[in-house]
Short mmCIF file of C-alpha atoms and ligand atoms in Angstrom, two decimals:
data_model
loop_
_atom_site.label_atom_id
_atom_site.label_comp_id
_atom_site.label_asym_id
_atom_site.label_seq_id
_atom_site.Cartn_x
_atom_site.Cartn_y
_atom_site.Cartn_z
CA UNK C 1 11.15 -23.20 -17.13
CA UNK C 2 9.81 -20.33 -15.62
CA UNK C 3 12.24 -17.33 -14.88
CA UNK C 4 14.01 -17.18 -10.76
CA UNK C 5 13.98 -13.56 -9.66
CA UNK C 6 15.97 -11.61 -12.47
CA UNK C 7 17.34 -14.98 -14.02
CA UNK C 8 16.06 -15.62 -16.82
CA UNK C 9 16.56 -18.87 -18.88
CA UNK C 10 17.16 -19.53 -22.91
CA UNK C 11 15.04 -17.22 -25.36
CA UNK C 12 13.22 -15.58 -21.97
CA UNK C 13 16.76 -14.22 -21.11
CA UNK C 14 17.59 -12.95 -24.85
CA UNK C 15 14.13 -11.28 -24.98
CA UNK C 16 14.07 -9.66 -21.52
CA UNK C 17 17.80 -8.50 -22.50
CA UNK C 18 16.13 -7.05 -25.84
CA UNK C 19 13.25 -5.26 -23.77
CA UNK C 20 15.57 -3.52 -21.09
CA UNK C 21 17.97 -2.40 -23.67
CA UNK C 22 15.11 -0.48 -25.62
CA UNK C 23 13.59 1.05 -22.22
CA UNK C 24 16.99 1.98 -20.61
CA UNK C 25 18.41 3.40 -24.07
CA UNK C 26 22.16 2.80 -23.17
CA UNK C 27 25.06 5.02 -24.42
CA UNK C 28 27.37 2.37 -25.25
CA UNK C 29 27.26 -1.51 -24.30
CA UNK C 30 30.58 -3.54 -23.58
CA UNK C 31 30.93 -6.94 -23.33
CA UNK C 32 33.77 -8.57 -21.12
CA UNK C 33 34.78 -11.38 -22.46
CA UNK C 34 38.11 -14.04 -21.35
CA UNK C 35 40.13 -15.48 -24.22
CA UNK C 36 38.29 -18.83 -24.87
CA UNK C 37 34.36 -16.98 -24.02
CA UNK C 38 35.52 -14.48 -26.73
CA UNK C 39 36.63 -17.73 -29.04
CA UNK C 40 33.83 -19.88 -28.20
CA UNK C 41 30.77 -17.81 -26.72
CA UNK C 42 30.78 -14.48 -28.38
CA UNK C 43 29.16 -15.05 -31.53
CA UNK C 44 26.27 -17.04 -30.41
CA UNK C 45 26.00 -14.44 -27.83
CA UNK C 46 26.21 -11.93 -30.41
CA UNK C 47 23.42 -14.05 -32.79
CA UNK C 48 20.73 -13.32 -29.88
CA UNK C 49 21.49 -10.04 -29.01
CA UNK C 50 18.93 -7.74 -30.49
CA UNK C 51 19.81 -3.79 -30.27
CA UNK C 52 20.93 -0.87 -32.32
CA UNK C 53 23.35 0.44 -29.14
CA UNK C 54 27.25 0.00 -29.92
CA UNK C 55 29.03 -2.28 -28.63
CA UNK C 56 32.51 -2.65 -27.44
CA UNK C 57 34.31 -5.75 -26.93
CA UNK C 58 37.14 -5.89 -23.90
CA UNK C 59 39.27 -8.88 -23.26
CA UNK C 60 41.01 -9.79 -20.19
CA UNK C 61 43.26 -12.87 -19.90
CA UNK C 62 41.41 -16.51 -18.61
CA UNK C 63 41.82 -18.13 -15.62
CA UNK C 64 41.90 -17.70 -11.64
CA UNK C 65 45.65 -15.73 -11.38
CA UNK C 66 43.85 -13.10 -13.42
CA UNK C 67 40.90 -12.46 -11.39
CA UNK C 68 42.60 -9.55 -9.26
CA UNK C 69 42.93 -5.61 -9.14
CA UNK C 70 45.73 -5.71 -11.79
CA UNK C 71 43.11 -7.04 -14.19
CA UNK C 72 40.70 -4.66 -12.90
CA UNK C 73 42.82 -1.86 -13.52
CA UNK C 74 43.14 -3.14 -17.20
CA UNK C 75 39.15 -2.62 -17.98
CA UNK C 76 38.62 0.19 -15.94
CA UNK C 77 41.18 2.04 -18.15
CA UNK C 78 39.74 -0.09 -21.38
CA UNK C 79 36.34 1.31 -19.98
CA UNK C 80 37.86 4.92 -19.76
CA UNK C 81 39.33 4.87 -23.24
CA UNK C 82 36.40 3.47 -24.84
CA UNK C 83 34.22 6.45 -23.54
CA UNK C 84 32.35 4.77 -20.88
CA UNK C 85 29.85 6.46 -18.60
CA UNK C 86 27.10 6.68 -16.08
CA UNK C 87 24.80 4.88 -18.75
CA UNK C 88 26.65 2.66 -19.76
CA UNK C 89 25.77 -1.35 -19.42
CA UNK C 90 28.56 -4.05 -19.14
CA UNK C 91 27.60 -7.57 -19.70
CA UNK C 92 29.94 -10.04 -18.31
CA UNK C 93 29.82 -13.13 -20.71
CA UNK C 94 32.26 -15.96 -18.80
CA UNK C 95 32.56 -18.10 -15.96
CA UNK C 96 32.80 -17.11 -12.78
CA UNK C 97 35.93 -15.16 -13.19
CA UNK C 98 34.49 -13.22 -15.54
CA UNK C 99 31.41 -12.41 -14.08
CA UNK C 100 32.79 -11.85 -10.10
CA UNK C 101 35.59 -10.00 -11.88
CA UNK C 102 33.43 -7.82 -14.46
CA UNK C 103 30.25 -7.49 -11.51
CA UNK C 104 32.85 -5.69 -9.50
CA UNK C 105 34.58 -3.19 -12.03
CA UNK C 106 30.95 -2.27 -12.95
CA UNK C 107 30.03 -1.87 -9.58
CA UNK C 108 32.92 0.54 -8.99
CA UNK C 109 33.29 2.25 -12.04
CA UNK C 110 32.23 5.49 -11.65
CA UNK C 111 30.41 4.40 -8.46
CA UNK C 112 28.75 2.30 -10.33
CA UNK C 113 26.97 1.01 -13.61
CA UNK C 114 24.53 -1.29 -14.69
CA UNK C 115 25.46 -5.11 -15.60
CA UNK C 116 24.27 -8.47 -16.99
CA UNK C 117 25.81 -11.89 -16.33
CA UNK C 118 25.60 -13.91 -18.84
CA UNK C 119 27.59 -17.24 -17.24
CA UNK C 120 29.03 -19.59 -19.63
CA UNK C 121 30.43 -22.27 -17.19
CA UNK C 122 28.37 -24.70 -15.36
CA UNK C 123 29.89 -23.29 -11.86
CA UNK C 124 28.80 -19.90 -12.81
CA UNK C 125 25.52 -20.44 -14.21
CA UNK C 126 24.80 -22.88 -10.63
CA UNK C 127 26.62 -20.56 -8.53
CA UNK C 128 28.82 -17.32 -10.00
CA UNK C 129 26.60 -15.49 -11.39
CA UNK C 130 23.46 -15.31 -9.20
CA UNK C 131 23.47 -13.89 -5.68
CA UNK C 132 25.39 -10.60 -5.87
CA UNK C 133 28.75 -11.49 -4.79
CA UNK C 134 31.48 -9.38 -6.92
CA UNK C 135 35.14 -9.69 -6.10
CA UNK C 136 38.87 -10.46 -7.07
CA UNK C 137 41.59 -12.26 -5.30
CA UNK C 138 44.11 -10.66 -3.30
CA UNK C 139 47.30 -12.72 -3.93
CA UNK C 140 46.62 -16.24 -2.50
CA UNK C 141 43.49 -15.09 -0.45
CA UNK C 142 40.77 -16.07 -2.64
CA UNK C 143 37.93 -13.33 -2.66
CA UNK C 144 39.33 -11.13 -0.21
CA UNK C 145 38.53 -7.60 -2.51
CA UNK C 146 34.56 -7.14 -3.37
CA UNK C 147 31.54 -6.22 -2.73
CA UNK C 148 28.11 -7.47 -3.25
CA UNK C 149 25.96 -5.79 -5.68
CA UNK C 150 22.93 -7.79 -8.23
CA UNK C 151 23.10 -7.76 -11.68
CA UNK C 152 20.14 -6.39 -13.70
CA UNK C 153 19.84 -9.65 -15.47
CA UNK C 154 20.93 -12.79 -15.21
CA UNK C 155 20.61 -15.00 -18.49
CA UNK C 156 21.80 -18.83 -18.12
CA UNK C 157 21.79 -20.83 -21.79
CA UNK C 158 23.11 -24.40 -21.55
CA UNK C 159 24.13 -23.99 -25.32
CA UNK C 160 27.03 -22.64 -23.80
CA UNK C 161 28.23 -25.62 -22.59
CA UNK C 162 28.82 -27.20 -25.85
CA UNK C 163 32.57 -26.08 -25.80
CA UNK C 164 33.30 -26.76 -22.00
CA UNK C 165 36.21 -28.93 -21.19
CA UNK C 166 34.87 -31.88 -19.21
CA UNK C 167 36.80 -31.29 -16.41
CA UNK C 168 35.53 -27.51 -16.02
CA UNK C 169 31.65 -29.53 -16.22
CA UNK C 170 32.53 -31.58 -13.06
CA UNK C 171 33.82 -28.52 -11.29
CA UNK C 172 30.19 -27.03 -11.42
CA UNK C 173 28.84 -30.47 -10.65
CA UNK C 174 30.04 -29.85 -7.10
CA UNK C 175 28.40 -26.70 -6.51
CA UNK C 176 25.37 -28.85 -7.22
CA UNK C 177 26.06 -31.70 -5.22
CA UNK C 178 26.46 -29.06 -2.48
CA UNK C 179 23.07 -27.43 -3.23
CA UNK C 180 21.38 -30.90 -2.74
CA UNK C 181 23.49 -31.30 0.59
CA UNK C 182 22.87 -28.61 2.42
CA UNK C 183 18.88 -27.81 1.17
CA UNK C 184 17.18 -30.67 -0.83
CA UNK C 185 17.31 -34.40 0.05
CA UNK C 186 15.09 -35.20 -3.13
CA UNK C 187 17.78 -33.17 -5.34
CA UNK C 188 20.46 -35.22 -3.57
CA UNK C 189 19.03 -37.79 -4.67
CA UNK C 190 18.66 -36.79 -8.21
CA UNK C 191 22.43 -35.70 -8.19
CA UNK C 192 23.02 -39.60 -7.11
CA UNK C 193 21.69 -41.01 -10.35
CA UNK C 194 23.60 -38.78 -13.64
CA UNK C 195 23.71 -41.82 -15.76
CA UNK C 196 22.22 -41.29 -19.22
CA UNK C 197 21.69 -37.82 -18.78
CA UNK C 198 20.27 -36.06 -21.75
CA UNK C 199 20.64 -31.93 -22.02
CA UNK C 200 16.91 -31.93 -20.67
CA UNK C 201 17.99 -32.99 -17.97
CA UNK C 202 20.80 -30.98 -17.65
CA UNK C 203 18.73 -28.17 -18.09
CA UNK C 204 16.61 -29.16 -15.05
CA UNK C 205 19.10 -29.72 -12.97
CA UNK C 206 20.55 -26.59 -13.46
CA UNK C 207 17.14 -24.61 -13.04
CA UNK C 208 16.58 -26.61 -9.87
CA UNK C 209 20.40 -25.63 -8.60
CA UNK C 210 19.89 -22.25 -8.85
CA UNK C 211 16.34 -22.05 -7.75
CA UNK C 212 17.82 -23.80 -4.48
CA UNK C 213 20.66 -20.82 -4.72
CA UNK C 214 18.55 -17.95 -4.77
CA UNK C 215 16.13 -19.22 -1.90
CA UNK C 216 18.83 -18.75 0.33
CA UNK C 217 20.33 -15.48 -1.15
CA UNK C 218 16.89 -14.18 -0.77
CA UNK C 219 16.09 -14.82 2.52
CA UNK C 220 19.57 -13.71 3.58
CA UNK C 221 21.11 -11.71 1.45
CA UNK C 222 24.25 -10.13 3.40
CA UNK C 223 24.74 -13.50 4.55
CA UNK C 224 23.72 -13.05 8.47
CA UNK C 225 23.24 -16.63 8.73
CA UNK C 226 21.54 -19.02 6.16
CA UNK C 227 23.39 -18.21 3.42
CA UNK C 228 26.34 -19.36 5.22
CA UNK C 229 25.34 -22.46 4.68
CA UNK C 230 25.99 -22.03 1.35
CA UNK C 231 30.10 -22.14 2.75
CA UNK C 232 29.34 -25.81 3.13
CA UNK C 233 33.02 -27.84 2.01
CA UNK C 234 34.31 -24.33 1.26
CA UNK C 235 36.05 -23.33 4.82
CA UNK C 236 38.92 -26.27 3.51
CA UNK C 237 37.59 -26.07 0.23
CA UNK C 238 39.14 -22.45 -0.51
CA UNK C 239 42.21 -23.13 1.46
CA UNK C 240 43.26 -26.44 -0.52
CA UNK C 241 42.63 -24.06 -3.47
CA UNK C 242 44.53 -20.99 -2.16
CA UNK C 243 47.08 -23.69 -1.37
CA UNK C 244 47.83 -25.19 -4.63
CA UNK C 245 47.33 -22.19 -6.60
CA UNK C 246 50.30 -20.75 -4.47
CA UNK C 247 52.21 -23.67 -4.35
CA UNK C 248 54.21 -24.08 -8.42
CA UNK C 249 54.79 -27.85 -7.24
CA UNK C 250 51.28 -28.73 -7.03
CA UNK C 251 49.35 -29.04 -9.60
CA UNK C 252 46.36 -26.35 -9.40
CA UNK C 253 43.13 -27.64 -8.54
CA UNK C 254 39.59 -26.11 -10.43
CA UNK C 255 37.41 -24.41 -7.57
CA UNK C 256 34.70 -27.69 -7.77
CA UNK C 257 37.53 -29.78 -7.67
CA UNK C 258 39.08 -28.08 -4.27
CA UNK C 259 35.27 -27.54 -2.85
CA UNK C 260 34.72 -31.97 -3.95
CA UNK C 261 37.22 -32.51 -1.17
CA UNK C 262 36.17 -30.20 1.13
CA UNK C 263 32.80 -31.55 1.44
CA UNK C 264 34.13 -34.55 2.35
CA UNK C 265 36.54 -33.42 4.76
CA UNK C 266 33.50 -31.65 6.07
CA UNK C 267 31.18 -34.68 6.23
CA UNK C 268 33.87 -37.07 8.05
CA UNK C 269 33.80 -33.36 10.65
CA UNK C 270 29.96 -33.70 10.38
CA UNK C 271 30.30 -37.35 11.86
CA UNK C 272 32.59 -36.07 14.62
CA UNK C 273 31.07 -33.55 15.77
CA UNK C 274 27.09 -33.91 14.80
CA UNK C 275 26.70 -37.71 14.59
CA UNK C 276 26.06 -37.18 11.11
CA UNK C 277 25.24 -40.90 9.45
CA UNK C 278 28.60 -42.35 8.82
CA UNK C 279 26.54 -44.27 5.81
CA UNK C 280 25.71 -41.01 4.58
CA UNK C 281 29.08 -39.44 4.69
CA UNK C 282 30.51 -42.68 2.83
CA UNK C 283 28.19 -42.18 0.49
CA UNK C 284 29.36 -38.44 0.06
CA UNK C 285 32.85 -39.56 -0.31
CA UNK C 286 31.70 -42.54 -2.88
CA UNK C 287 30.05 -40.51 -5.35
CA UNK C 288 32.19 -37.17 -5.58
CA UNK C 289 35.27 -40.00 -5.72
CA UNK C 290 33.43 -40.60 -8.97
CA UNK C 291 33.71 -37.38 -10.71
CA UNK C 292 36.99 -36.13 -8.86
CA UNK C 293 40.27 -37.90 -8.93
CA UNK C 294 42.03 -37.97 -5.70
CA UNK C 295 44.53 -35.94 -4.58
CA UNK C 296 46.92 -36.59 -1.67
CA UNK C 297 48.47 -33.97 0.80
CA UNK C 298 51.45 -34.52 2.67
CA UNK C 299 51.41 -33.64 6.75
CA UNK C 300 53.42 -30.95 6.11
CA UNK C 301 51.22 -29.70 3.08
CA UNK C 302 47.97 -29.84 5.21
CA UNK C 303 49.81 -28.00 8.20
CA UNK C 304 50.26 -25.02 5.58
CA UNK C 305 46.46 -25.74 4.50
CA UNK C 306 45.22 -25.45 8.10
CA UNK C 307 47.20 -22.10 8.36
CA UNK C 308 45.93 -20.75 5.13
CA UNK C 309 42.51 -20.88 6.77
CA UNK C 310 42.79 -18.19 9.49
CA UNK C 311 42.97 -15.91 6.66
CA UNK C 312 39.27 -17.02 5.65
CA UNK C 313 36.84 -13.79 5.60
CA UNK C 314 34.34 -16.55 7.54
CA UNK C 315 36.90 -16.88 10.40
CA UNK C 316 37.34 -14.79 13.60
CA UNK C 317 39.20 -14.66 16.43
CA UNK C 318 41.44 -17.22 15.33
CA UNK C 319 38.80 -20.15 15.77
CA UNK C 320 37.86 -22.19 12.46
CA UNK C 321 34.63 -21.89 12.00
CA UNK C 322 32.64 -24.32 10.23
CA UNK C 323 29.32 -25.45 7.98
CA UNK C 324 28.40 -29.20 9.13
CA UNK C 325 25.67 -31.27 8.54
CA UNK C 326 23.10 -33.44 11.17
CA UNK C 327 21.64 -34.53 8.13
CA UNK C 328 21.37 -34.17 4.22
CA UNK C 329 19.74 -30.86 4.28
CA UNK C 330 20.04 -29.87 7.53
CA UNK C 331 23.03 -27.91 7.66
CA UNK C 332 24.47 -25.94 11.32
CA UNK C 333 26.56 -23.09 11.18
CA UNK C 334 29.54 -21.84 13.40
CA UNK C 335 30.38 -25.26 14.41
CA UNK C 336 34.11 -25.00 15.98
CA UNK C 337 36.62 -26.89 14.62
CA UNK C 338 40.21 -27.97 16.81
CA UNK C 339 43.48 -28.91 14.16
CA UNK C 340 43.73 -32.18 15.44
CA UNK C 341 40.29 -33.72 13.80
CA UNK C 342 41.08 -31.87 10.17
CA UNK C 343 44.30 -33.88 10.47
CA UNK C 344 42.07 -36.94 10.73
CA UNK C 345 39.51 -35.82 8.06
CA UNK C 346 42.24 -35.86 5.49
CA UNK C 347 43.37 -39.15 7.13
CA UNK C 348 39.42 -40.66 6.33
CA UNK C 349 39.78 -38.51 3.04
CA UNK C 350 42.75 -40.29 1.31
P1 NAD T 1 36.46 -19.53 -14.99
O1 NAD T 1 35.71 -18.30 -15.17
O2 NAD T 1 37.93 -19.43 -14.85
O3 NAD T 1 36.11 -20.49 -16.20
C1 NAD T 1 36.78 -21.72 -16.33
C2 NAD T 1 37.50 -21.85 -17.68
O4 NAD T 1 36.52 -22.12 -18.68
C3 NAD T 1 38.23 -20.60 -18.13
O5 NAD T 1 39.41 -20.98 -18.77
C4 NAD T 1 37.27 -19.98 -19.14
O6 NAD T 1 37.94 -19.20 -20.07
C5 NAD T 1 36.68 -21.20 -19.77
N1 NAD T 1 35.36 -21.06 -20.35
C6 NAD T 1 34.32 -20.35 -19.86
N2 NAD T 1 33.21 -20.60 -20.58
C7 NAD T 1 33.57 -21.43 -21.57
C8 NAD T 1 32.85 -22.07 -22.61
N3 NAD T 1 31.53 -21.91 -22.75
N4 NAD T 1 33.53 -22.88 -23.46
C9 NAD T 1 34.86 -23.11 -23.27
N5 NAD T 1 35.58 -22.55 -22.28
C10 NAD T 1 34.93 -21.74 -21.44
O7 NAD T 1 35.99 -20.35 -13.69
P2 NAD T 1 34.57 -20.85 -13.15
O8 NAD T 1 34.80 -22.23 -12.72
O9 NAD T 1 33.47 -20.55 -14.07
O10 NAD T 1 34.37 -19.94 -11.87
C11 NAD T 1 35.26 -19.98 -10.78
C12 NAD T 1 35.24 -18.66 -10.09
O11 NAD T 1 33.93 -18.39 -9.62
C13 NAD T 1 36.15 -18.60 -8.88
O12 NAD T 1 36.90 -17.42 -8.95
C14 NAD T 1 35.19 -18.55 -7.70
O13 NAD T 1 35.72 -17.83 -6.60
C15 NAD T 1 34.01 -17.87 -8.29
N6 NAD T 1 32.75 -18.12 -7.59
C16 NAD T 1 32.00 -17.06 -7.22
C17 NAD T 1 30.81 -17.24 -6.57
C18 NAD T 1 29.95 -16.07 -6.21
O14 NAD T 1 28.98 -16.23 -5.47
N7 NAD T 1 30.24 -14.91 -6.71
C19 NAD T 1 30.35 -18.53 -6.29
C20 NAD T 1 31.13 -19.60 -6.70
C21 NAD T 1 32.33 -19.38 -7.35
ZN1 ZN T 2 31.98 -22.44 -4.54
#
């Protein structure tokens, strides 16, 4: 696999890591870490790391409610006590928390320090961790604090996956689907057909994900236009997610899991609206039904959804704005969206 920009995969990631600690000379290297990447990902980690720098470990609590500025707080004064400065690198060794969380205390820490992503979910190493975006959650409003800065490095190791829960797999599965979707019919079609799929494969896959990520990010990386498209499912996506994070009788969905439905919700909008293929559509709805159980929304629970969505960053003057689809891989931006046919997307949806 040959390396994507600054990611780097398997032993090219370790050694480039090796190289750029010896030529920048660091004062002090800390690794942010969650509860379960500090049980299950540290020590390999650790194995490949080659440097004489020290190294400090700092912990922060897993899971979405603790990606916000409370958490932040937490390892900027970690970082403080711990004597970091200027020259100082953090690698962020997680999931996507970890590494939107840990790319955004490093990129305001003392205006600023260096930092690696080193994703150890699926979703992260597909999505997360490549394309700049740093941020934390601002009570329900997913993302609503951050800034985008790169990492140095970006090193993606499937061995990481080893101790994934299954369900946390399928979560980054969507983020593929949705790559496939909105850029590559022929990796649609791949994402069709997982049966029998060996960790080659995997591994291809994922290469071929974020190959398709980073061609967008790179043409369009403050997200003028194309990489909007990258929003695809995520417009209801985020606000079925802010929704049943907020809500203590609902059972919290994963971020793939929330995104699964709103890419369907978006292709029965794409039929509306674009005389996207009904077939095609079906067939959306078909195969993410296979990896994602269904979940079913009350009126009043989709009124609250719909009104969760103003809030989106993408959304202005009140209008829903929306990614839909003419065709697998042609994606169109801005398309405007009335209440009344969401309300009938979930309706095709359950
Ligand atoms: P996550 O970081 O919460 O990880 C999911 C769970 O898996 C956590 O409990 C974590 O501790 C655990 N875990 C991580 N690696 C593990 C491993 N190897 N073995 C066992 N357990 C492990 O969530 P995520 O799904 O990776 O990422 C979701 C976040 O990413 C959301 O906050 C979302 O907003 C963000 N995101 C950001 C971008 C971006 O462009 N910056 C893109 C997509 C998603
Ligand atoms: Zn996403």
């Amino acid at each position: 696999m040959k390396n994507i920009k600054s990611v780097y995969f398997n032993e090219f990631g370790f050694s480039f890591l090796g190289n750029l600690l010896q030529e920048k000379n660091y004062s002090k290297i800390f690794i942010l870490v969650d509860e379960n990447t500090n049980q299950f990902c540290l020590s390999l980690f650790l194995s490949e790391l080659a440097t004489e720098t020290s190294i400090e470990v700092i912990e922060i609590e897993a899971g979405e409610e603790f990606k916000n500025i409370e958490t932040c707080t937490q390892v900027w004064y970690a970082l403080s006590e711990l004597g970091a400065d200027r020259k100082s690198l953090i690698i962020n060794l997680g999931g996507g928390v970890v590494t939107d969380l840990g790319g955004f205390v490093a990129s305001t820490y003392m205006r600023g320090v260096d930092f690696v992503n080193v994703p150890t979910t699926l979703l992260a190493m597909v999505d997360a961790s490549v394309g700049g975006k740093t941020g934390v959650d601002l009570g329900a409003l997913k993302n609503q604090i951050g800034l985008i800065n790169n990492p140095l490095l970006v090193i993606i190791d499937s061995r990481f996956l080893a101790t994934l829960p299954a369900e946390q797999l399928r979560s980054g599965m969507a983020e593929m689907f949705k790559h496939g979707l909105i850029q590559s019919e022929s990796y649609w079609g791949k994402m069709l057909n997982l049966s029998n799929l060996t960790l080659d494969d995997l591994d291809a896959l994922i290469y071929e994900s974020v190959l398709i990520k980073n061609n967008v990010v790179e043409q369009d990386p403050t997200e003028k236009s194309l990489r909007k498209t990258l929003n695809f499912g995520h417009t209801l996506g985020h606000a079925i997610e802010s929704y049943c994070l907020q809500n203590t009788d609902r059972q919290t969905l994963l971020h793939g899991e929330a995104i699964a439905i709103g890419m369907v919700l978006a292709g029965f909008l794409s039929v509306e609206k674009l005389n996207f293929p009904k077939e095609k559509c079906f067939e959306i709805k078909e195969t993410l039904s296979q990896y994602f159980e269904k979940q079913y929304f009350k009126q009043e629970e989709i009124e609250e959804i719909v009104n969760l969505m103003k809030f989106d960053k993408k959304n202005s003057h009140g209008n829903i704005n929306f990614v839909l689809l003419e065709d697998i891989a042609k994606p169109k931006l801005d398309c405007l969206i009335e209440k009344e046919l969401i309300y009938r997307a979930f309706n095709y949806y359950m």
